[in-house]
Amino acid sequence: MCQARESKIQILAWVNLDMSSLFLIFLILLVADGVLVRGSINITEISFDQNYEVTWGDNHVVSLNQGKEIQLTMDNSSGSGFGSKMSYGSGLFHLRIKVPDRNSAGVVTAYYLTSQGRSHDELDFEFLGNREGKPYRLQTNVFVDGQGNREQRILLWFDPTADFHNYRILWNQHQIVFYVDNIPIRVYKNKSDIGVGYPTKPMQIQASLWDGDSWATNGGKTKTDWSYAPFRASFQGFDVSGCQVPTSNISQNCSSDKYWWNTQKFWRLDSVRQRQYERVKHKYMTYDYCADRNRYPEIPLECL
């Protein structure tokens, strides 16, 4: 597999590129062991404002490196956030994120997909800050028709404040997979055939930095220490691989296998990713709503 991948890259490297006609951007999409791998030849990163816009806290958002990096800041007057200009009906979405360092207790860095309205669908990454020296927790959640309460939390196997890491959400008609650096940390299968809700509404990509000290750290017992403000979260990687939805309804097109994330290899985890996923659940998971009998005396149907 490695030799084949190297051969493909070598062949592509010999191609005579017409740079004037291709906007100086090439994404080589290789599927290795069923997971997307991104490489590049003379790649120019897409700037923030091509696909995104600031949605709140304008004076708490800093653009760096000619729009290739966005920094959200928060102090005791405001947090901040940005969102995609378009909505999407399926895709594999990603951002590279570096979360606030030092004493970040009470601070929430969020990256998520969401539809509009009270009965909304939503797919969440939420980084829950902590006291200095204590680890972040990464919470994921799935909302369907406005109903969430499907939290899972893990500890990360690295320091998310030290460098950028890639966080992805795969969403197609068969499954939703949350990835950290290509490692699956959560899978939510489409079980609508047995009455389990599944997100189907067009969703926008959102990111925000906000004060969640009423719940984020130690159940809200540890509060935000504003003497460490401003808190800063940084974002890169503003290209989007998604089926754009110009209207309020998902086109049947967004389930078409003309989009690579809908092809059969993305209907389930392969054996390598399944083993990685099981290891994350065994070694790093700290909370799973499926196992919480106090909240759910009966196991939720999607957990069976």
PDB file of C-alpha atoms in Angstrom:
ATOM      1  CA  MET A   1       0.000   0.000   0.000  1.00  0.00           C
ATOM      2  CA  CYS A   2       2.797   2.439   0.918  1.00  0.00           C
ATOM      3  CA  GLN A   3       4.730   1.646  -2.284  1.00  0.00           C
ATOM      4  CA  ALA A   4       1.593   2.160  -4.376  1.00  0.00           C
ATOM      5  CA  ARG A   5       0.918   5.497  -2.687  1.00  0.00           C
ATOM      6  CA  GLU A   6       4.499   6.679  -3.275  1.00  0.00           C
ATOM      7  CA  SER A   7       4.267   5.659  -6.934  1.00  0.00           C
ATOM      8  CA  LYS A   8       1.082   7.684  -7.396  1.00  0.00           C
ATOM      9  CA  ILE A   9       2.696  10.736  -5.848  1.00  0.00           C
ATOM     10  CA  GLN A  10       5.808  10.377  -8.009  1.00  0.00           C
ATOM     11  CA  ILE A  11       3.723  10.092 -11.177  1.00  0.00           C
ATOM     12  CA  LEU A  12       1.675  13.135 -10.242  1.00  0.00           C
ATOM     13  CA  ALA A  13       4.828  15.095  -9.488  1.00  0.00           C
ATOM     14  CA  TRP A  14       5.967  14.696 -13.113  1.00  0.00           C
ATOM     15  CA  VAL A  15       2.785  16.193 -14.537  1.00  0.00           C
ATOM     16  CA  ASN A  16       3.348  19.503 -16.368  1.00  0.00           C
ATOM     17  CA  LEU A  17       0.832  21.778 -14.654  1.00  0.00           C
ATOM     18  CA  ASP A  18      -0.743  24.753 -16.400  1.00  0.00           C
ATOM     19  CA  MET A  19      -0.656  27.016 -13.359  1.00  0.00           C
ATOM     20  CA  SER A  20      -2.378  29.934 -15.101  1.00  0.00           C
ATOM     21  CA  SER A  21      -5.566  27.936 -15.614  1.00  0.00           C
ATOM     22  CA  LEU A  22      -5.856  26.121 -12.268  1.00  0.00           C
ATOM     23  CA  PHE A  23      -5.909  28.943  -9.664  1.00  0.00           C
ATOM     24  CA  LEU A  24      -2.659  27.507  -8.276  1.00  0.00           C
ATOM     25  CA  ILE A  25      -4.592  24.928  -6.223  1.00  0.00           C
ATOM     26  CA  PHE A  26      -4.247  21.156  -6.412  1.00  0.00           C
ATOM     27  CA  LEU A  27      -5.735  18.660  -3.986  1.00  0.00           C
ATOM     28  CA  ILE A  28      -4.556  15.106  -4.490  1.00  0.00           C
ATOM     29  CA  LEU A  29      -7.218  12.907  -2.990  1.00  0.00           C
ATOM     30  CA  LEU A  30      -5.833   9.491  -2.182  1.00  0.00           C
ATOM     31  CA  VAL A  31      -7.864   6.923  -0.319  1.00  0.00           C
ATOM     32  CA  ALA A  32      -5.598   4.862   1.904  1.00  0.00           C
ATOM     33  CA  ASP A  33      -7.224   2.170   4.009  1.00  0.00           C
ATOM     34  CA  GLY A  34     -10.588   3.791   3.352  1.00  0.00           C
ATOM     35  CA  VAL A  35      -9.672   7.186   4.855  1.00  0.00           C
ATOM     36  CA  LEU A  36      -9.062  10.411   2.984  1.00  0.00           C
ATOM     37  CA  VAL A  37      -5.459  11.521   2.793  1.00  0.00           C
ATOM     38  CA  ARG A  38      -4.659  14.982   1.472  1.00  0.00           C
ATOM     39  CA  GLY A  39      -1.456  15.839  -0.317  1.00  0.00           C
ATOM     40  CA  SER A  40      -0.483  18.785  -2.423  1.00  0.00           C
ATOM     41  CA  ILE A  41       1.623  20.034  -5.317  1.00  0.00           C
ATOM     42  CA  ASN A  42       2.409  23.765  -5.112  1.00  0.00           C
ATOM     43  CA  ILE A  43      -0.774  24.149  -3.120  1.00  0.00           C
ATOM     44  CA  THR A  44      -2.022  27.597  -2.154  1.00  0.00           C
ATOM     45  CA  GLU A  45      -4.304  27.527   0.869  1.00  0.00           C
ATOM     46  CA  ILE A  46      -7.791  28.922   0.377  1.00  0.00           C
ATOM     47  CA  SER A  47      -8.380  32.143   2.274  1.00  0.00           C
ATOM     48  CA  PHE A  48     -11.065  32.431   4.914  1.00  0.00           C
ATOM     49  CA  ASP A  49     -13.407  34.769   3.064  1.00  0.00           C
ATOM     50  CA  GLN A  50     -13.828  32.480   0.068  1.00  0.00           C
ATOM     51  CA  ASN A  51     -16.082  30.089   2.004  1.00  0.00           C
ATOM     52  CA  TYR A  52     -16.610  31.712   5.406  1.00  0.00           C
ATOM     53  CA  GLU A  53     -17.639  34.948   7.087  1.00  0.00           C
ATOM     54  CA  VAL A  54     -17.594  36.351  10.619  1.00  0.00           C
ATOM     55  CA  THR A  55     -21.003  35.866  12.270  1.00  0.00           C
ATOM     56  CA  TRP A  56     -20.555  37.573  15.644  1.00  0.00           C
ATOM     57  CA  GLY A  57     -17.953  39.341  17.777  1.00  0.00           C
ATOM     58  CA  ASP A  58     -16.393  41.117  14.797  1.00  0.00           C
ATOM     59  CA  ASN A  59     -13.897  43.059  16.916  1.00  0.00           C
ATOM     60  CA  HIS A  60     -12.771  39.790  18.548  1.00  0.00           C
ATOM     61  CA  VAL A  61     -11.725  38.133  15.272  1.00  0.00           C
ATOM     62  CA  VAL A  62      -8.186  38.482  13.875  1.00  0.00           C
ATOM     63  CA  SER A  63      -7.163  37.515  10.337  1.00  0.00           C
ATOM     64  CA  LEU A  64      -3.568  36.318   9.963  1.00  0.00           C
ATOM     65  CA  ASN A  65      -1.309  35.266   7.085  1.00  0.00           C
ATOM     66  CA  GLN A  66      -3.452  36.930   4.406  1.00  0.00           C
ATOM     67  CA  GLY A  67      -6.609  35.183   5.575  1.00  0.00           C
ATOM     68  CA  LYS A  68      -5.088  31.691   5.752  1.00  0.00           C
ATOM     69  CA  GLU A  69      -5.528  31.674   9.539  1.00  0.00           C
ATOM     70  CA  ILE A  70      -8.315  33.081  11.696  1.00  0.00           C
ATOM     71  CA  GLN A  71      -7.997  33.707  15.406  1.00  0.00           C
ATOM     72  CA  LEU A  72     -11.114  33.910  17.557  1.00  0.00           C
ATOM     73  CA  THR A  73     -10.674  35.725  20.854  1.00  0.00           C
ATOM     74  CA  MET A  74     -12.784  36.032  23.996  1.00  0.00           C
ATOM     75  CA  ASP A  75     -12.693  38.361  26.981  1.00  0.00           C
ATOM     76  CA  ASN A  76     -15.317  39.256  29.569  1.00  0.00           C
ATOM     77  CA  SER A  77     -17.098  41.506  27.074  1.00  0.00           C
ATOM     78  CA  SER A  78     -17.612  39.021  24.229  1.00  0.00           C
ATOM     79  CA  GLY A  79     -16.606  35.847  22.474  1.00  0.00           C
ATOM     80  CA  SER A  80     -16.666  35.422  18.699  1.00  0.00           C
ATOM     81  CA  GLY A  81     -17.605  33.114  15.865  1.00  0.00           C
ATOM     82  CA  PHE A  82     -17.664  32.479  12.131  1.00  0.00           C
ATOM     83  CA  GLY A  83     -19.695  30.366   9.733  1.00  0.00           C
ATOM     84  CA  SER A  84     -19.798  29.094   6.169  1.00  0.00           C
ATOM     85  CA  LYS A  85     -21.529  31.186   3.523  1.00  0.00           C
ATOM     86  CA  MET A  86     -23.245  28.090   2.111  1.00  0.00           C
ATOM     87  CA  SER A  87     -25.246  25.190   3.547  1.00  0.00           C
ATOM     88  CA  TYR A  88     -24.422  21.591   2.701  1.00  0.00           C
ATOM     89  CA  GLY A  89     -26.346  18.335   2.391  1.00  0.00           C
ATOM     90  CA  SER A  90     -23.442  15.895   2.765  1.00  0.00           C
ATOM     91  CA  GLY A  91     -19.658  15.970   2.782  1.00  0.00           C
ATOM     92  CA  LEU A  92     -16.433  15.501   4.669  1.00  0.00           C
ATOM     93  CA  PHE A  93     -15.816  18.741   6.545  1.00  0.00           C
ATOM     94  CA  HIS A  94     -12.629  19.746   8.287  1.00  0.00           C
ATOM     95  CA  LEU A  95     -10.832  22.512  10.128  1.00  0.00           C
ATOM     96  CA  ARG A  96      -7.362  22.588  11.640  1.00  0.00           C
ATOM     97  CA  ILE A  97      -7.678  23.948  15.163  1.00  0.00           C
ATOM     98  CA  LYS A  98      -5.405  25.031  18.009  1.00  0.00           C
ATOM     99  CA  VAL A  99      -7.342  25.703  21.212  1.00  0.00           C
ATOM    100  CA  PRO A 100      -6.607  28.232  24.012  1.00  0.00           C
ATOM    101  CA  ASP A 101      -3.684  27.388  26.288  1.00  0.00           C
ATOM    102  CA  ARG A 102      -2.892  28.095  29.942  1.00  0.00           C
ATOM    103  CA  ASN A 103      -5.862  28.332  32.305  1.00  0.00           C
ATOM    104  CA  SER A 104      -8.819  27.751  29.978  1.00  0.00           C
ATOM    105  CA  ALA A 105     -11.352  26.429  32.489  1.00  0.00           C
ATOM    106  CA  GLY A 106     -14.889  27.394  31.488  1.00  0.00           C
ATOM    107  CA  VAL A 107     -13.849  28.233  27.923  1.00  0.00           C
ATOM    108  CA  VAL A 108     -15.516  26.333  25.069  1.00  0.00           C
ATOM    109  CA  THR A 109     -14.060  26.135  21.563  1.00  0.00           C
ATOM    110  CA  ALA A 110     -16.740  24.776  19.238  1.00  0.00           C
ATOM    111  CA  TYR A 111     -16.663  23.476  15.673  1.00  0.00           C
ATOM    112  CA  TYR A 112     -19.939  22.111  14.368  1.00  0.00           C
ATOM    113  CA  LEU A 113     -22.488  21.714  11.598  1.00  0.00           C
ATOM    114  CA  THR A 114     -25.971  23.076  12.211  1.00  0.00           C
ATOM    115  CA  SER A 115     -29.234  23.709  10.402  1.00  0.00           C
ATOM    116  CA  GLN A 116     -31.550  26.601  11.206  1.00  0.00           C
ATOM    117  CA  GLY A 117     -34.712  26.698  13.328  1.00  0.00           C
ATOM    118  CA  ARG A 118     -35.830  25.167  16.615  1.00  0.00           C
ATOM    119  CA  SER A 119     -36.093  21.628  15.233  1.00  0.00           C
ATOM    120  CA  HIS A 120     -32.532  21.782  14.003  1.00  0.00           C
ATOM    121  CA  ASP A 121     -29.969  19.103  13.207  1.00  0.00           C
ATOM    122  CA  GLU A 122     -26.459  19.564  14.582  1.00  0.00           C
ATOM    123  CA  LEU A 123     -23.117  17.745  14.761  1.00  0.00           C
ATOM    124  CA  ASP A 124     -20.741  19.074  17.425  1.00  0.00           C
ATOM    125  CA  PHE A 125     -17.095  19.125  18.343  1.00  0.00           C
ATOM    126  CA  GLU A 126     -16.740  20.990  21.663  1.00  0.00           C
ATOM    127  CA  PHE A 127     -13.356  21.446  23.329  1.00  0.00           C
ATOM    128  CA  LEU A 128     -13.893  21.895  27.055  1.00  0.00           C
ATOM    129  CA  GLY A 129     -11.141  23.932  28.685  1.00  0.00           C
ATOM    130  CA  ASN A 130      -9.516  23.118  32.020  1.00  0.00           C
ATOM    131  CA  ARG A 131      -7.187  24.418  34.692  1.00  0.00           C
ATOM    132  CA  GLU A 132      -3.582  24.786  33.607  1.00  0.00           C
ATOM    133  CA  GLY A 133      -1.843  21.405  33.665  1.00  0.00           C
ATOM    134  CA  LYS A 134      -5.097  19.460  33.429  1.00  0.00           C
ATOM    135  CA  PRO A 135      -6.257  17.918  30.150  1.00  0.00           C
ATOM    136  CA  TYR A 136      -8.892  19.201  27.765  1.00  0.00           C
ATOM    137  CA  ARG A 137     -11.934  17.048  27.152  1.00  0.00           C
ATOM    138  CA  LEU A 138     -13.355  16.784  23.663  1.00  0.00           C
ATOM    139  CA  GLN A 139     -17.136  16.411  23.612  1.00  0.00           C
ATOM    140  CA  THR A 140     -19.166  15.353  20.598  1.00  0.00           C
ATOM    141  CA  ASN A 141     -22.931  15.528  20.278  1.00  0.00           C
ATOM    142  CA  VAL A 142     -25.591  14.722  17.684  1.00  0.00           C
ATOM    143  CA  PHE A 143     -28.873  16.652  17.426  1.00  0.00           C
ATOM    144  CA  VAL A 144     -31.801  15.477  15.338  1.00  0.00           C
ATOM    145  CA  ASP A 145     -34.960  17.624  15.043  1.00  0.00           C
ATOM    146  CA  GLY A 146     -33.802  19.766  17.965  1.00  0.00           C
ATOM    147  CA  GLN A 147     -33.096  16.853  20.317  1.00  0.00           C
ATOM    148  CA  GLY A 148     -29.520  16.300  21.476  1.00  0.00           C
ATOM    149  CA  ASN A 149     -28.352  14.789  24.777  1.00  0.00           C
ATOM    150  CA  ARG A 150     -26.177  12.309  22.882  1.00  0.00           C
ATOM    151  CA  GLU A 151     -22.893  13.415  24.438  1.00  0.00           C
ATOM    152  CA  GLN A 152     -19.668  11.470  24.322  1.00  0.00           C
ATOM    153  CA  ARG A 153     -16.401  12.772  25.812  1.00  0.00           C
ATOM    154  CA  ILE A 154     -12.835  11.683  25.285  1.00  0.00           C
ATOM    155  CA  LEU A 155      -9.380  12.710  26.446  1.00  0.00           C
ATOM    156  CA  LEU A 156      -7.010  13.475  23.592  1.00  0.00           C
ATOM    157  CA  TRP A 157      -3.684  11.642  23.218  1.00  0.00           C
ATOM    158  CA  PHE A 158      -1.865  14.923  22.561  1.00  0.00           C
ATOM    159  CA  ASP A 159      -1.886  18.525  23.791  1.00  0.00           C
ATOM    160  CA  PRO A 160      -4.416  20.362  21.552  1.00  0.00           C
ATOM    161  CA  THR A 161      -3.022  23.736  22.687  1.00  0.00           C
ATOM    162  CA  ALA A 162       0.513  23.089  21.384  1.00  0.00           C
ATOM    163  CA  ASP A 163      -0.161  22.824  17.655  1.00  0.00           C
ATOM    164  CA  PHE A 164      -2.851  22.564  14.980  1.00  0.00           C
ATOM    165  CA  HIS A 165      -4.694  19.253  14.572  1.00  0.00           C
ATOM    166  CA  ASN A 166      -7.230  18.212  11.961  1.00  0.00           C
ATOM    167  CA  TYR A 167     -10.827  17.635  13.046  1.00  0.00           C
ATOM    168  CA  ARG A 168     -13.213  16.145  10.476  1.00  0.00           C
ATOM    169  CA  ILE A 169     -16.877  15.238  10.224  1.00  0.00           C
ATOM    170  CA  LEU A 170     -17.976  12.759   7.564  1.00  0.00           C
ATOM    171  CA  TRP A 171     -21.703  12.974   6.853  1.00  0.00           C
ATOM    172  CA  ASN A 172     -23.387  10.854   4.230  1.00  0.00           C
ATOM    173  CA  GLN A 173     -26.616   8.883   3.997  1.00  0.00           C
ATOM    174  CA  HIS A 174     -25.083   5.874   5.760  1.00  0.00           C
ATOM    175  CA  GLN A 175     -23.083   7.216   8.683  1.00  0.00           C
ATOM    176  CA  ILE A 176     -21.608  10.183  10.516  1.00  0.00           C
ATOM    177  CA  VAL A 177     -17.993   9.816  11.614  1.00  0.00           C
ATOM    178  CA  PHE A 178     -16.029  12.247  13.783  1.00  0.00           C
ATOM    179  CA  TYR A 179     -12.276  12.082  13.121  1.00  0.00           C
ATOM    180  CA  VAL A 180      -9.255  13.475  14.958  1.00  0.00           C
ATOM    181  CA  ASP A 181      -6.196  13.422  12.683  1.00  0.00           C
ATOM    182  CA  ASN A 182      -7.775  10.664  10.545  1.00  0.00           C
ATOM    183  CA  ILE A 183      -8.573   8.526  13.608  1.00  0.00           C
ATOM    184  CA  PRO A 184     -12.314   7.905  14.105  1.00  0.00           C
ATOM    185  CA  ILE A 185     -13.478   8.812  17.598  1.00  0.00           C
ATOM    186  CA  ARG A 186     -17.233   8.480  17.086  1.00  0.00           C
ATOM    187  CA  VAL A 187     -19.592   6.773  14.654  1.00  0.00           C
ATOM    188  CA  TYR A 188     -23.334   7.475  14.383  1.00  0.00           C
ATOM    189  CA  LYS A 189     -25.003   5.091  11.953  1.00  0.00           C
ATOM    190  CA  ASN A 190     -28.161   5.794   9.981  1.00  0.00           C
ATOM    191  CA  LYS A 191     -30.735   3.540  11.674  1.00  0.00           C
ATOM    192  CA  SER A 192     -33.799   5.416  10.450  1.00  0.00           C
ATOM    193  CA  ASP A 193     -35.222   2.067   9.292  1.00  0.00           C
ATOM    194  CA  ILE A 194     -35.806   1.170  12.972  1.00  0.00           C
ATOM    195  CA  GLY A 195     -37.062   4.606  14.009  1.00  0.00           C
ATOM    196  CA  VAL A 196     -33.814   6.305  15.042  1.00  0.00           C
ATOM    197  CA  GLY A 197     -33.512   9.960  14.031  1.00  0.00           C
ATOM    198  CA  TYR A 198     -30.788  10.884  11.552  1.00  0.00           C
ATOM    199  CA  PRO A 199     -29.675  14.374  10.460  1.00  0.00           C
ATOM    200  CA  THR A 200     -31.043  15.231   7.008  1.00  0.00           C
ATOM    201  CA  LYS A 201     -31.426  19.035   7.010  1.00  0.00           C
ATOM    202  CA  PRO A 202     -28.980  21.299   5.140  1.00  0.00           C
ATOM    203  CA  MET A 203     -26.328  22.476   7.578  1.00  0.00           C
ATOM    204  CA  GLN A 204     -23.809  25.299   7.773  1.00  0.00           C
ATOM    205  CA  ILE A 205     -20.310  24.973   9.185  1.00  0.00           C
ATOM    206  CA  GLN A 206     -19.821  27.043  12.345  1.00  0.00           C
ATOM    207  CA  ALA A 207     -16.983  27.746  14.783  1.00  0.00           C
ATOM    208  CA  SER A 208     -17.041  29.790  17.961  1.00  0.00           C
ATOM    209  CA  LEU A 209     -15.215  30.650  21.169  1.00  0.00           C
ATOM    210  CA  TRP A 210     -17.510  31.306  24.120  1.00  0.00           C
ATOM    211  CA  ASP A 211     -17.919  31.270  27.883  1.00  0.00           C
ATOM    212  CA  GLY A 212     -19.414  27.985  29.073  1.00  0.00           C
ATOM    213  CA  ASP A 213     -18.406  28.145  32.720  1.00  0.00           C
ATOM    214  CA  SER A 214     -21.924  27.221  33.844  1.00  0.00           C
ATOM    215  CA  TRP A 215     -21.249  23.624  32.719  1.00  0.00           C
ATOM    216  CA  ALA A 216     -18.020  23.079  30.754  1.00  0.00           C
ATOM    217  CA  THR A 217     -15.479  22.328  33.516  1.00  0.00           C
ATOM    218  CA  ASN A 218     -16.261  20.088  36.491  1.00  0.00           C
ATOM    219  CA  GLY A 219     -19.965  20.441  35.787  1.00  0.00           C
ATOM    220  CA  GLY A 220     -19.731  24.221  36.180  1.00  0.00           C
ATOM    221  CA  LYS A 221     -17.929  24.162  39.528  1.00  0.00           C
ATOM    222  CA  THR A 222     -14.732  25.575  38.015  1.00  0.00           C
ATOM    223  CA  LYS A 223     -15.324  29.051  36.622  1.00  0.00           C
ATOM    224  CA  THR A 224     -13.595  31.096  33.963  1.00  0.00           C
ATOM    225  CA  ASP A 225     -10.606  33.060  35.295  1.00  0.00           C
ATOM    226  CA  TRP A 226     -10.804  36.321  33.360  1.00  0.00           C
ATOM    227  CA  SER A 227      -7.324  37.370  34.471  1.00  0.00           C
ATOM    228  CA  TYR A 228      -6.086  35.011  31.712  1.00  0.00           C
ATOM    229  CA  ALA A 229      -8.135  36.766  29.017  1.00  0.00           C
ATOM    230  CA  PRO A 230      -8.093  37.276  26.152  1.00  0.00           C
ATOM    231  CA  PHE A 231      -8.424  33.605  25.296  1.00  0.00           C
ATOM    232  CA  ARG A 232      -7.448  32.686  21.727  1.00  0.00           C
ATOM    233  CA  ALA A 233      -8.391  29.813  19.431  1.00  0.00           C
ATOM    234  CA  SER A 234      -6.830  29.533  15.971  1.00  0.00           C
ATOM    235  CA  PHE A 235      -8.255  27.974  12.798  1.00  0.00           C
ATOM    236  CA  GLN A 236      -6.811  26.973   9.423  1.00  0.00           C
ATOM    237  CA  GLY A 237      -7.922  24.929   6.408  1.00  0.00           C
ATOM    238  CA  PHE A 238     -10.870  26.739   4.876  1.00  0.00           C
ATOM    239  CA  ASP A 239     -11.476  24.541   1.835  1.00  0.00           C
ATOM    240  CA  VAL A 240     -14.805  22.683   1.935  1.00  0.00           C
ATOM    241  CA  SER A 241     -15.615  19.240   0.496  1.00  0.00           C
ATOM    242  CA  GLY A 242     -19.412  19.295   0.595  1.00  0.00           C
ATOM    243  CA  CYS A 243     -22.560  19.176  -1.518  1.00  0.00           C
ATOM    244  CA  GLN A 244     -23.806  22.763  -1.610  1.00  0.00           C
ATOM    245  CA  VAL A 245     -27.522  23.263  -1.033  1.00  0.00           C
ATOM    246  CA  PRO A 246     -28.834  26.579  -2.400  1.00  0.00           C
ATOM    247  CA  THR A 247     -32.394  26.047  -1.100  1.00  0.00           C
ATOM    248  CA  SER A 248     -33.992  24.931   2.161  1.00  0.00           C
ATOM    249  CA  ASN A 249     -34.247  21.293   1.080  1.00  0.00           C
ATOM    250  CA  ILE A 250     -31.522  18.755   0.488  1.00  0.00           C
ATOM    251  CA  SER A 251     -31.396  17.811  -3.159  1.00  0.00           C
ATOM    252  CA  GLN A 252     -31.351  14.087  -3.873  1.00  0.00           C
ATOM    253  CA  ASN A 253     -28.097  14.980  -5.579  1.00  0.00           C
ATOM    254  CA  CYS A 254     -26.349  15.181  -2.199  1.00  0.00           C
ATOM    255  CA  SER A 255     -26.683  11.406  -1.808  1.00  0.00           C
ATOM    256  CA  SER A 256     -25.248  10.745  -5.257  1.00  0.00           C
ATOM    257  CA  ASP A 257     -22.120   8.634  -5.508  1.00  0.00           C
ATOM    258  CA  LYS A 258     -20.658  11.249  -7.836  1.00  0.00           C
ATOM    259  CA  TYR A 259     -19.479  12.753  -4.548  1.00  0.00           C
ATOM    260  CA  TRP A 260     -16.569  10.655  -3.313  1.00  0.00           C
ATOM    261  CA  TRP A 261     -17.689  10.782   0.344  1.00  0.00           C
ATOM    262  CA  ASN A 262     -20.902   8.947  -0.653  1.00  0.00           C
ATOM    263  CA  THR A 263     -19.144   6.036  -2.371  1.00  0.00           C
ATOM    264  CA  GLN A 264     -19.308   2.581  -0.835  1.00  0.00           C
ATOM    265  CA  LYS A 265     -15.913   2.726   0.888  1.00  0.00           C
ATOM    266  CA  PHE A 266     -17.340   5.484   3.132  1.00  0.00           C
ATOM    267  CA  TRP A 267     -20.457   3.545   4.160  1.00  0.00           C
ATOM    268  CA  ARG A 268     -18.635   1.899   7.075  1.00  0.00           C
ATOM    269  CA  LEU A 269     -15.248   1.859   8.745  1.00  0.00           C
ATOM    270  CA  ASP A 270     -12.711  -0.526   7.304  1.00  0.00           C
ATOM    271  CA  SER A 271     -10.947  -3.002   9.598  1.00  0.00           C
ATOM    272  CA  VAL A 272      -7.999  -0.692  10.341  1.00  0.00           C
ATOM    273  CA  ARG A 273     -10.193   2.275  11.293  1.00  0.00           C
ATOM    274  CA  GLN A 274     -12.549   0.024  13.247  1.00  0.00           C
ATOM    275  CA  ARG A 275      -9.623  -1.140  15.407  1.00  0.00           C
ATOM    276  CA  GLN A 276      -8.535   2.465  15.916  1.00  0.00           C
ATOM    277  CA  TYR A 277     -12.070   3.405  16.913  1.00  0.00           C
ATOM    278  CA  GLU A 278     -12.332   0.557  19.411  1.00  0.00           C
ATOM    279  CA  ARG A 279      -9.009   1.577  20.938  1.00  0.00           C
ATOM    280  CA  VAL A 280     -10.175   5.174  21.385  1.00  0.00           C
ATOM    281  CA  LYS A 281     -13.373   4.015  23.077  1.00  0.00           C
ATOM    282  CA  HIS A 282     -11.455   1.661  25.381  1.00  0.00           C
ATOM    283  CA  LYS A 283      -8.542   3.923  26.287  1.00  0.00           C
ATOM    284  CA  TYR A 284      -9.701   7.545  25.982  1.00  0.00           C
ATOM    285  CA  MET A 285     -13.473   7.736  26.433  1.00  0.00           C
ATOM    286  CA  THR A 286     -14.546   9.280  29.743  1.00  0.00           C
ATOM    287  CA  TYR A 287     -18.303   9.539  29.166  1.00  0.00           C
ATOM    288  CA  ASP A 288     -20.821   7.867  26.866  1.00  0.00           C
ATOM    289  CA  TYR A 289     -24.525   8.649  27.094  1.00  0.00           C
ATOM    290  CA  CYS A 290     -25.235   5.128  25.846  1.00  0.00           C
ATOM    291  CA  ALA A 291     -23.829   3.744  29.100  1.00  0.00           C
ATOM    292  CA  ASP A 292     -25.453   6.281  31.433  1.00  0.00           C
ATOM    293  CA  ARG A 293     -28.264   4.335  33.116  1.00  0.00           C
ATOM    294  CA  ASN A 294     -29.078   7.245  35.460  1.00  0.00           C
ATOM    295  CA  ARG A 295     -30.066   9.427  32.510  1.00  0.00           C
ATOM    296  CA  TYR A 296     -31.308   6.593  30.336  1.00  0.00           C
ATOM    297  CA  PRO A 297     -32.677   3.632  32.355  1.00  0.00           C
ATOM    298  CA  GLU A 298     -33.479   2.078  28.985  1.00  0.00           C
ATOM    299  CA  ILE A 299     -30.668   1.960  26.443  1.00  0.00           C
ATOM    300  CA  PRO A 300     -31.357   4.465  23.636  1.00  0.00           C
ATOM    301  CA  LEU A 301     -32.389   2.685  20.465  1.00  0.00           C
ATOM    302  CA  GLU A 302     -29.431   3.977  18.446  1.00  0.00           C
ATOM    303  CA  CYS A 303     -27.026   2.488  21.026  1.00  0.00           C
ATOM    304  CA  LEU A 304     -28.254  -1.081  20.570  1.00  0.00           C
TER     305      LEU A 304
END
